[in-house]
């Protein structure tokens, strides 16, 4: 197909700040760009802004942008080590990752299409769980703004890899944005780690190898790593990654529910602390229970109780407190019974499925350890038991508090000689329940004679035992929760339980059976029930067991990377001459672009190896293991006809693959005279026209391309390059062959100009005269005034 070189100006605008990164969506008319402030802005072709995502922190820069294939999902890498997945459609942050090092680049691979064969695994578990599991109810109580990056849903759409490249040389692969699918450290495969820099790392088109373009000492190298696990297990990995995403989403849901539970419990404590606990703190240990029992049994109220009931606490105030406490406790009941219980059941289902996968060793042997998966199931079962335990504790507290609130109102009415409604008369069982509640209102001491406890002027209990310098048991009473609310609160703390819920008859019999049969207690088929752990501790224990399930795929894939080929592309100048990280915001000495050619089944890499020279590598994925190399330079050759004077002093600024048959380049004149502005040119280079100038090589463990290739002038290849003059000093390029658009940044990256590519001849209006760019400037000024 003949590539049209025509360009049509669509518009230009002066931006409000410096633009550092640009990326076109391959399907929709959306362009994303990162600013010097660390913001990410997504806009349409007609300059309409869709959404602006703020910077994640102060002095944070945008390092990389990448759209997911045919989706509205954008991956952003930041200088502080954060990777965020942004959804342009919903205008939200989908999820995020945090690394300890500066990000070099992040990108989405092409969509994964697994080829089915007789002996291959068929991945067909797409949302199969929806047939059996009810949808978890939404958490309306939680504020979406309080969610962190790692507490949201994972991206949907075409399955693909997310590759994160660190400046330190570490590379992380994630499948579906959830499953850690291996990592590697490039510094372990070079000769000069002290003179190292990584430029790009790419997955090949078959997802069984990666290419790493890097500096090793004074050489520019392309390393080819093959991975057998990726080659053999890509379809099972998709199955495992889908369940990993569901598990991580369920973990986030459990965390959100835990947050809602904590907020509801803090509301209960706040209401109790306002009036009730203030009174309780003024009483010596044991007096609260004694006074209330005396009032219940004998009907006699002490002066302190009467003052509390009629001055501190009136009937109206207490009813308000009781309603608020009941509402919060009912909310907690719903969160535990519906949300937390449902999430635990969902988690058990997903882990059970993964354990089943582990039994299919032919496909999942390198990915899943059945014993580890079974242990995660047992930890999940233990968490479910702890949820039921908390549910019973809350139910008991709800009943006790309702009875206590009714009795307080009844007592206020009786002592004030008011009429008592008939429905407020307590039965014998209710009176017995009140006696038990009052007796358990304050924790019992194991030995009350160990020390004396006095109440100070502030109402706090202090130990008066001077015979021991160590902390005595009663010294813990200063922070004790009056009215014994810690029976529920202790489950929401990261510490062991101090009060145990009374066992039911069936639980008591089961505990006796386990104590009498040690072999039964140690059987792996039964779920353990640790009565000492809080809900928070049991949750963390389950999460750790789940994390262990996904260690094996990471370890197996990471260990399977084998260096097959080292390609020496060129010799580089001294490392000290390289641009620093602060200067790479302008343009680096090495610029590269990658493209997967599905038609010819090859991987294509274009890279500038000097200011005037570039190299295009085409690596076959077939059985021939061939590498095709095309080297071109901007300088004219010895037999080049007379050219315009600008063409004798050009250097590369940027380059990108437009499609599989052409490369878009941005070039600039070198002006030795100070104060003279350089001229910029857009170059469309045809690979098909330059095919006869390329050399072919058989892939070998070590290849030295400078010794077996010839550099050709871009001007000497017939019909290969088309030059278009641009206005201003252009520094950055973004193109999209599927959208047929090109964008350049000029005027110190403050002016964005958009062109439409491949225009029919009768529509061609790209004569880049001074008059045409004068019109562009006028349009930009008018647009800025309109925005203002």
mmCIF file of C-alpha atoms in Angstrom, residues 420 496 775:
data_model
loop_
_atom_site.group_PDB
_atom_site.id
_atom_site.type_symbol
_atom_site.label_atom_id
_atom_site.label_comp_id
_atom_site.label_asym_id
_atom_site.label_seq_id
_atom_site.Cartn_x
_atom_site.Cartn_y
_atom_site.Cartn_z
ATOM 1 C CA UNK A 420 -45.138 3.728 83.380
ATOM 2 C CA UNK A 496 -5.396 -10.194 70.904
ATOM 3 C CA UNK A 775 -2.889 32.103 10.502
#
